[in-house]
Coordinates of C-alpha atoms in Angstrom, one line a residue:
M1 CA 0.0 0.0 0.0
M2 CA 2.7 2.4 0.9
K3 CA 4.6 1.8 -2.5
T4 CA 1.3 2.6 -4.3
L5 CA 0.9 5.9 -2.2
Q6 CA 4.5 6.8 -3.0
V7 CA 3.9 6.4 -6.7
Q8 CA 0.9 8.6 -6.6
V9 CA 2.5 11.3 -4.5
E10 CA 5.6 11.5 -6.7
A11 CA 3.3 12.5 -9.6
V12 CA 1.8 15.6 -7.7
A13 CA 3.9 16.6 -4.7
P14 CA 6.6 19.3 -4.4
V15 CA 10.1 18.1 -5.7
S16 CA 11.7 17.7 -2.3
T17 CA 11.7 14.3 -0.7
S18 CA 10.4 15.7 2.5
G19 CA 7.5 17.3 0.7
R20 CA 6.6 14.0 -0.9
W21 CA 6.6 12.1 2.5
A22 CA 4.6 15.0 4.0
L23 CA 1.9 14.6 1.4
A24 CA 2.0 10.8 1.8
S25 CA 1.4 11.2 5.5
L26 CA -2.0 13.1 4.5
A27 CA -3.0 10.4 2.0
L28 CA -3.2 7.7 4.6
P29 CA -5.6 9.6 7.0
M30 CA -7.8 10.4 3.9
L31 CA -7.8 6.6 2.9
L32 CA -8.5 5.5 6.4
S33 CA -11.4 7.9 7.1
A34 CA -13.1 6.9 3.8
L35 CA -12.5 3.2 4.4
G36 CA -14.0 3.5 7.8
T37 CA -17.3 5.0 6.2
S38 CA -17.8 2.1 3.8
I39 CA -16.1 -1.1 5.3
A40 CA -18.7 -1.6 8.1
N41 CA -21.7 -1.8 5.7
V42 CA -20.9 -5.2 4.3
G43 CA -20.7 -6.7 7.8
L44 CA -24.2 -5.7 9.1
P45 CA -25.8 -9.0 8.3
T46 CA -23.0 -10.8 10.3
L47 CA -23.4 -8.3 13.1
V48 CA -27.1 -9.2 13.3
Q49 CA -26.3 -12.7 13.9
A50 CA -23.2 -12.2 16.2
F51 CA -25.2 -9.9 18.7
D52 CA -28.6 -11.5 18.1
A53 CA -30.0 -8.0 17.4
S54 CA -32.4 -6.5 15.0
F55 CA -31.2 -4.9 11.7
Q56 CA -32.4 -1.6 12.8
A57 CA -30.3 -1.7 16.0
V58 CA -27.2 -2.9 14.1
Q59 CA -27.6 0.1 11.6
W60 CA -26.3 2.3 14.4
V61 CA -22.9 0.9 13.8
V62 CA -22.8 2.7 10.6
L63 CA -25.0 5.7 11.8
A64 CA -22.9 6.5 14.8
Y65 CA -19.8 6.9 12.7
L66 CA -21.6 9.1 10.2
L67 CA -23.1 11.2 12.9
A68 CA -19.8 11.8 14.6
V69 CA -18.1 12.9 11.4
T70 CA -20.9 15.1 10.3
T71 CA -21.6 16.8 13.7
L72 CA -17.9 17.4 14.7
V73 CA -16.0 18.0 11.5
V74 CA -16.3 21.8 11.6
S75 CA -15.4 22.1 15.3
A76 CA -12.4 19.8 14.5
G77 CA -11.2 22.2 11.9
R78 CA -11.6 25.3 14.1
L79 CA -9.8 23.5 17.0
G80 CA -7.0 22.7 14.6
D81 CA -6.6 26.4 13.8
A82 CA -6.6 27.2 17.5
L83 CA -4.4 24.4 19.0
G84 CA -2.2 23.4 16.1
R85 CA -3.0 21.2 13.1
R86 CA -0.1 18.8 13.5
R87 CA -0.9 18.2 17.3
L88 CA -4.6 17.6 16.5
M89 CA -3.9 15.4 13.5
L90 CA -1.7 13.2 15.8
A91 CA -4.5 13.1 18.3
G92 CA -7.1 12.3 15.7
L93 CA -5.1 9.4 14.2
G94 CA -4.3 8.1 17.7
L95 CA -8.0 8.3 18.6
F96 CA -9.0 6.5 15.4
T97 CA -6.5 3.7 16.0
V98 CA -7.5 3.2 19.6
A99 CA -11.2 3.3 18.7
S100 CA -10.7 0.7 15.8
A101 CA -9.1 -1.7 18.5
L102 CA -11.9 -1.1 20.9
C103 CA -14.4 -1.9 18.0
S104 CA -12.7 -5.2 17.3
L105 CA -12.9 -6.1 21.1
A106 CA -16.5 -5.1 21.5
P107 CA -18.4 -7.8 23.8
T108 CA -21.7 -6.1 23.1
L109 CA -23.5 -4.1 20.4
G110 CA -23.6 -1.0 22.7
W111 CA -19.8 -1.2 23.1
L112 CA -19.4 -1.5 19.4
I113 CA -21.5 1.6 18.7
A114 CA -19.8 3.7 21.3
A115 CA -16.4 2.7 19.9
R116 CA -17.7 3.5 16.4
A117 CA -18.6 7.0 17.6
L118 CA -15.1 7.7 18.9
Q119 CA -13.7 6.3 15.6
G120 CA -16.0 8.8 13.8
L121 CA -14.6 11.6 16.0
G122 CA -11.0 10.6 15.0
A123 CA -12.1 10.5 11.4
A124 CA -13.6 14.0 11.7
V125 CA -10.3 15.4 12.8
M126 CA -8.5 13.7 9.9
M127 CA -11.0 14.8 7.3
A128 CA -11.1 18.4 8.7
L129 CA -7.3 18.9 8.7
T130 CA -6.1 17.1 5.6
L131 CA -7.3 19.8 3.1
A132 CA -5.9 22.5 5.5
F133 CA -2.5 20.9 5.4
V134 CA -2.5 20.9 1.5
G135 CA -3.2 24.6 1.6
E136 CA -0.1 25.1 3.9
M137 CA 2.4 22.6 2.5
V138 CA 1.7 22.6 -1.5
P139 CA 2.6 25.6 -3.7
K140 CA -0.6 27.2 -5.2
A141 CA 0.5 26.0 -8.7
Q142 CA 0.3 22.3 -7.6
T143 CA -2.8 22.6 -5.3
G144 CA -5.1 21.0 -7.9
R145 CA -2.8 18.0 -8.2
A146 CA -2.7 17.5 -4.5
M147 CA -6.5 17.8 -4.2
G148 CA -6.9 15.3 -7.0
L149 CA -4.6 12.9 -5.2
L150 CA -6.8 13.2 -2.0
A151 CA -10.0 12.7 -4.0
T152 CA -8.4 9.6 -5.4
L153 CA -7.5 8.2 -2.1
S154 CA -11.0 9.0 -0.8
A155 CA -12.7 7.2 -3.7
T156 CA -10.3 4.3 -3.3
G157 CA -11.1 4.0 0.3
T158 CA -15.0 4.0 -0.4
A159 CA -14.7 1.6 -3.3
L160 CA -12.3 -0.8 -1.4
G161 CA -14.4 -1.0 1.8
P162 CA -17.1 -3.4 0.6
S163 CA -14.8 -5.8 -1.2
L164 CA -12.1 -5.8 1.5
G165 CA -14.7 -6.1 4.3
G166 CA -16.1 -9.2 2.6
V167 CA -12.6 -10.8 2.4
L168 CA -11.9 -9.9 6.0
I169 CA -15.2 -11.4 7.3
A170 CA -14.6 -14.6 5.4
A171 CA -11.0 -14.8 6.9
D172 CA -11.5 -13.9 10.5
G173 CA -15.0 -12.8 11.3
W174 CA -16.4 -9.3 11.8
P175 CA -13.7 -8.0 14.3
A176 CA -11.2 -8.0 11.4
L177 CA -13.3 -5.1 9.8
F178 CA -11.9 -3.0 12.6
Y179 CA -8.5 -4.2 13.6
V180 CA -7.3 -3.9 10.1
N181 CA -7.2 -0.3 10.7
V182 CA -4.8 -0.5 13.8
P183 CA -1.6 -1.2 12.0
L184 CA -2.5 1.3 9.3
G185 CA -3.3 3.9 11.9
M186 CA 0.1 3.4 13.7
L187 CA 1.8 3.8 10.3
G188 CA -0.1 7.0 9.8
L189 CA 0.9 8.1 13.2
V190 CA 4.6 7.6 12.5
L191 CA 4.5 9.3 9.1
A192 CA 2.5 12.3 10.5
Y193 CA 4.9 12.7 13.4
R194 CA 8.1 12.6 11.3
H195 CA 6.8 14.5 8.2
L196 CA 4.0 17.0 8.9
P197 CA 5.2 20.5 9.5
A198 CA 5.6 21.8 13.0
D199 CA 2.9 23.9 14.6
R200 CA 3.7 27.6 14.9
R201 CA 1.7 27.8 18.1
S202 CA 3.1 27.1 21.6
G203 CA 0.5 24.4 22.1
T204 CA -1.3 26.2 25.0
L205 CA -5.0 26.2 24.2
A206 CA -6.7 29.5 24.8
W207 CA -10.2 28.4 25.7
G208 CA -11.4 32.0 25.4
G209 CA -10.6 32.0 21.7
L210 CA -13.0 29.1 21.2
D211 CA -16.8 28.9 21.1
P212 CA -18.0 26.0 23.1
L213 CA -21.8 27.2 23.0
G214 CA -21.7 27.6 19.4
S215 CA -19.9 24.3 18.9
A216 CA -22.5 22.4 21.0
L217 CA -25.4 24.1 19.1
L218 CA -24.0 23.2 15.8
A219 CA -23.3 19.6 16.7
L220 CA -26.8 19.1 18.1
T221 CA -28.4 20.9 15.0
L222 CA -26.3 18.7 12.6
A223 CA -27.2 15.6 14.5
A224 CA -30.9 16.3 14.5
Y225 CA -30.8 17.0 10.8
A226 CA -28.7 13.9 10.0
L227 CA -31.2 11.7 12.0
A228 CA -34.1 13.4 10.3
M229 CA -32.7 12.4 6.9
T230 CA -31.5 8.9 7.8
L231 CA -34.1 7.3 10.2
G232 CA -36.9 5.6 8.2
R233 CA -34.9 5.3 5.0
G234 CA -36.6 8.4 3.3
H235 CA -40.1 7.7 4.7
F236 CA -41.0 10.7 6.7
G237 CA -42.9 10.1 10.0
V238 CA -43.6 12.2 13.1
L239 CA -40.1 11.6 14.5
N240 CA -38.4 12.7 11.3
V241 CA -40.6 15.8 11.2
A242 CA -39.9 16.7 14.9
L243 CA -36.2 16.1 14.4
L244 CA -36.2 18.4 11.3
L245 CA -38.1 21.1 13.1
A246 CA -35.5 20.8 16.0
A247 CA -32.7 21.2 13.4
L248 CA -34.3 24.4 12.1
G249 CA -34.7 25.8 15.6
G250 CA -31.1 24.8 16.4
L251 CA -29.9 26.6 13.3
A252 CA -31.8 29.7 14.3
A253 CA -30.4 29.6 17.8
F254 CA -26.9 28.9 16.4
V255 CA -27.1 32.1 14.1
R256 CA -28.1 34.2 17.1
V257 CA -25.3 33.0 19.2
E258 CA -22.6 33.3 16.6
A259 CA -23.8 37.0 15.9
K260 CA -23.1 37.8 19.5
A261 CA -20.1 35.6 20.3
A262 CA -16.7 37.3 21.0
S263 CA -14.9 34.5 19.2
P264 CA -17.6 32.7 17.1
L265 CA -17.0 29.1 15.6
I266 CA -18.2 30.4 12.3
R267 CA -18.4 34.1 11.6
P268 CA -21.5 35.1 9.7
T269 CA -19.6 37.5 7.7
M270 CA -17.7 34.5 6.1
F271 CA -20.7 33.9 3.9
R272 CA -20.5 37.2 2.3
D273 CA -17.6 35.8 0.4
V274 CA -19.3 34.7 -2.8
T275 CA -16.7 32.3 -3.8
L276 CA -16.8 30.3 -0.4
S277 CA -20.6 30.4 -0.2
I278 CA -21.3 29.2 -3.8
C279 CA -18.5 26.4 -3.5
L280 CA -20.1 25.1 -0.3
A281 CA -23.6 25.2 -2.0
T282 CA -22.5 23.5 -5.1
S283 CA -20.5 20.9 -3.1
A284 CA -23.7 19.9 -1.2
L285 CA -25.8 19.9 -4.5
V286 CA -23.3 17.7 -6.2
A287 CA -23.0 15.2 -3.3
T288 CA -26.7 14.9 -3.3
V289 CA -26.8 14.0 -7.0
M290 CA -24.0 11.5 -6.6
M291 CA -26.0 9.6 -4.0
A292 CA -28.4 8.8 -6.8
T293 CA -25.8 6.5 -8.3
L294 CA -25.3 4.7 -5.0
V295 CA -29.0 4.6 -3.8
V296 CA -30.9 4.1 -7.2
G297 CA -28.2 2.3 -9.2
P298 CA -28.4 -1.1 -7.4
F299 CA -32.1 -1.4 -7.6
H300 CA -32.0 -0.5 -11.3
L301 CA -29.3 -3.0 -12.1
A302 CA -31.0 -5.8 -10.1
R303 CA -34.7 -5.1 -10.8
G304 CA -34.6 -3.1 -14.0
L305 CA -31.9 -4.9 -15.9
G306 CA -32.1 -8.3 -14.2
L307 CA -28.5 -8.7 -13.1
D308 CA -27.4 -11.0 -10.5
A309 CA -25.7 -10.1 -7.2
V310 CA -22.2 -10.5 -8.6
Q311 CA -22.9 -8.4 -11.7
V312 CA -24.5 -5.7 -9.6
G313 CA -21.5 -5.5 -7.3
L314 CA -19.2 -5.2 -10.3
A315 CA -21.3 -2.6 -11.9
V316 CA -21.8 -0.5 -8.8
S317 CA -18.0 -0.4 -8.4
V318 CA -17.3 1.2 -11.7
G319 CA -18.3 4.7 -10.4
P320 CA -15.7 4.8 -7.4
L321 CA -13.2 3.3 -9.6
V322 CA -13.6 6.0 -12.3
V323 CA -13.3 8.7 -9.5
A324 CA -10.1 7.0 -8.3
L325 CA -8.6 6.9 -11.7
A326 CA -9.7 10.4 -12.7
G327 CA -8.5 12.2 -9.5
V328 CA -4.9 12.9 -10.3
P329 CA -5.5 13.8 -13.9
A330 CA -8.3 16.1 -12.9
G331 CA -5.8 17.8 -10.4
R332 CA -3.4 18.3 -13.4
I333 CA -6.1 19.7 -15.7
T334 CA -7.3 22.0 -12.7
D335 CA -3.8 23.4 -12.3
R336 CA -3.3 24.0 -16.1
F337 CA -6.6 25.6 -16.9
G338 CA -7.8 27.0 -13.7
A339 CA -10.2 25.8 -11.0
R340 CA -13.1 28.1 -11.9
R341 CA -13.4 26.8 -15.4
M342 CA -12.9 23.3 -14.7
T343 CA -15.7 23.5 -11.9
L344 CA -18.1 24.4 -14.8
V345 CA -16.7 21.7 -17.1
G346 CA -17.1 19.1 -14.4
L347 CA -20.8 20.3 -13.7
L348 CA -21.6 20.2 -17.4
A349 CA -20.2 16.7 -17.7
M350 CA -22.5 15.6 -14.8
G351 CA -25.5 17.2 -16.2
V352 CA -24.9 15.5 -19.6
G353 CA -24.5 12.1 -17.9
A354 CA -27.6 12.6 -15.7
F355 CA -29.8 13.7 -18.5
T356 CA -28.6 11.0 -20.7
L357 CA -29.5 8.4 -18.1
A358 CA -32.8 9.9 -17.9
L359 CA -33.5 9.7 -21.6
L360 CA -31.7 6.4 -22.8
P361 CA -33.9 3.4 -23.3
A362 CA -33.6 0.4 -21.1
S363 CA -33.0 -1.8 -24.2
L364 CA -29.4 -0.6 -24.2
G365 CA -28.9 -2.8 -21.1
L366 CA -25.9 -2.5 -18.9
P367 CA -23.7 -0.5 -21.5
G368 CA -26.5 2.1 -21.7
Y369 CA -26.3 2.6 -17.9
L370 CA -22.5 2.4 -17.4
A371 CA -21.6 4.9 -20.2
P372 CA -23.5 7.7 -18.8
L373 CA -22.4 6.7 -15.3
I374 CA -18.8 6.9 -16.3
V375 CA -19.4 10.6 -17.6
I376 CA -21.1 11.5 -14.3
T377 CA -18.4 10.2 -12.1
A378 CA -15.5 11.5 -14.1
G379 CA -17.3 15.0 -14.1
Y380 CA -17.7 14.6 -10.4
A381 CA -13.9 14.0 -9.9
L382 CA -13.0 17.1 -11.8
F383 CA -15.8 19.2 -10.0
Q384 CA -14.6 18.1 -6.6
T385 CA -10.9 18.7 -7.3
A386 CA -11.6 22.1 -8.9
N387 CA -14.0 23.3 -6.3
N388 CA -11.8 22.5 -3.3
T389 CA -8.9 24.1 -5.0
A390 CA -10.9 27.3 -5.7
V391 CA -11.7 27.5 -2.1
M392 CA -8.4 26.6 -0.4
V393 CA -6.0 28.6 -2.5
G394 CA -7.7 31.8 -1.3
V395 CA -7.9 30.9 2.4
S396 CA -5.4 32.5 4.8
G397 CA -3.4 30.2 7.2
E398 CA -5.4 31.0 10.2
G399 CA -8.8 29.9 8.7
R400 CA -7.7 26.9 6.7
G401 CA -8.9 24.3 9.2
L402 CA -12.3 25.8 9.6
V403 CA -12.9 26.1 5.9
S404 CA -11.6 22.7 5.3
G405 CA -14.1 21.5 7.8
L406 CA -16.9 23.4 6.2
L407 CA -16.1 21.8 2.8
S408 CA -16.2 18.2 4.4
L409 CA -19.4 19.2 6.2
S410 CA -21.1 20.4 2.9
R411 CA -20.2 17.2 1.2
N412 CA -21.4 15.0 4.1
L413 CA -24.7 16.9 4.3
G414 CA -25.2 16.5 0.7
L415 CA -24.7 12.7 0.9
I416 CA -27.1 12.5 3.8
T417 CA -29.6 14.5 2.0
G418 CA -29.2 12.7 -1.2
A419 CA -29.7 9.3 0.6
S420 CA -33.1 10.4 1.7
L421 CA -34.2 12.7 -1.2
M422 CA -33.1 10.4 -4.1
G423 CA -34.5 7.3 -2.3
A424 CA -37.8 9.1 -1.8
V425 CA -38.0 10.2 -5.4
F426 CA -37.1 6.8 -6.6
I427 CA -39.8 5.0 -4.4
A428 CA -42.5 7.7 -5.4
A429 CA -41.7 7.4 -9.0
A430 CA -42.0 3.6 -8.9
G431 CA -45.6 3.9 -7.4
G432 CA -44.8 3.8 -3.8
V433 CA -44.7 0.0 -3.6
N434 CA -42.1 -2.3 -2.3
I435 CA -39.2 -1.8 -4.7
L436 CA -38.0 -5.4 -4.4
A437 CA -41.3 -6.5 -5.8
A438 CA -41.8 -3.7 -8.3
D439 CA -42.3 -4.4 -11.9
P440 CA -39.0 -4.0 -14.0
G441 CA -40.7 -1.5 -16.2
A442 CA -41.6 0.7 -13.2
V443 CA -38.1 0.5 -11.9
V444 CA -36.8 1.6 -15.2
T445 CA -39.3 4.6 -15.3
A446 CA -38.4 5.5 -11.7
T447 CA -34.7 5.6 -12.5
R448 CA -35.2 7.8 -15.4
I449 CA -37.3 10.2 -13.2
T450 CA -34.7 10.2 -10.4
F451 CA -31.9 11.0 -12.7
G452 CA -34.0 13.7 -14.4
V453 CA -34.3 15.3 -11.0
A454 CA -30.5 14.9 -10.4
G455 CA -30.0 16.6 -13.7
G456 CA -32.1 19.4 -12.5
L457 CA -30.1 19.9 -9.4
V458 CA -26.9 20.0 -11.5
L459 CA -28.4 22.8 -13.5
V460 CA -28.9 24.7 -10.2
A461 CA -25.3 24.1 -9.3
L462 CA -24.2 25.2 -12.7
G463 CA -26.3 28.5 -12.3
L464 CA -24.6 29.1 -9.0
A465 CA -21.1 28.4 -10.4
G466 CA -21.8 30.7 -13.4
R467 CA -22.9 33.4 -11.2
R468 CA -19.7 33.2 -9.2
L469 CA -17.6 33.3 -12.4
R470 CA -19.4 36.3 -13.7
R471 CA -19.0 38.2 -10.4
E472 CA -15.3 37.4 -10.3
V473 CA -14.9 38.5 -14.0
D474 CA -16.8 41.7 -13.2

């Protein structure tokens, strides 16, 4: 694995050996945090048997990690700015590694869920600080390449999770899903300790410079929203509505608190920066669209096209594979032609792919699905690299951790929203019936409608990105 990382890094990193190793020390945390998101999903049926629990209870093994990352990623970025990014990255890697060991040793389901929440906290730190370190370590002319490398590692971890998880369960049971992270986390700690740049701060944390009330309000608000979007798998009930109302109330309280705080977690004036605001909004929209390929795709392939489980698995893996392969080239293209233009090109490709999926007849079979999917995912790789580059090259050193956390948050919120929204659109378009028993023709129609909606969201993102470009030109 390290040899592969080194080869990838040499293509994008600064010319010095120390610079290459420093970037490699960021690649491993990005890979681990993505792997932690996807590797546990494949083990849910095994965990149901191991703990004699319901599927709904075992789902919290995945949900606890997702909630921890989503609710704490912004606070982790701000804490890195205040305390020192290298110190906090080491702490995050250490926590992730220890929590992984605790997961593998869990005697009860409650223990496992709590340990997964701790693992998610470590992952939130790693995700929040990785992009911030790139802005600090890599020259502006090479920022796009570095962002492309990180996008490649993130996609690789997401794609590798299910297949690696299946192999590990077959070899040594469900604990292997988690203890595989222990040696990788220890390696990441060694690399980060030796190669990340030293913090400029003394290491004394000035609590007065933080915003504990704002951080707590934001965490509770995001937790309520994430739960509202994930509980019930897109079917909104009384609990979902109550959680959504709580999230709206929490957001209003957060805005009021931040407006009066001496040192707010997020300054409201930050969002007067048109580039930042639009980049965050388009990131959330695009992540929402990408969830259509993950939520709708498997049902379309299985019910609409009649593929067996092995064929569905191979077809679903095409998307993450394309993102992994396109990440580094997307970074080079971004550095050469500019982040703003390449953001538009990436969005155009996604729109073309989504509307093509909405219009192509099912008679084209698997090639008719995979060809537009490849266009969508390649466009996503270019958009993500260019969008992150456009944000991070313009951020001062003191705010990089916070802005990096906001970028990660916008993507996570988009994924959470997409899982609920795209699933609900798909089920409604299929007639609101049990999708596993739906007629293949109804599934194909539902897929077209869902990707038509996805294409509409891409058009909204294109409008926002075009507005940003016009303002900057003016």
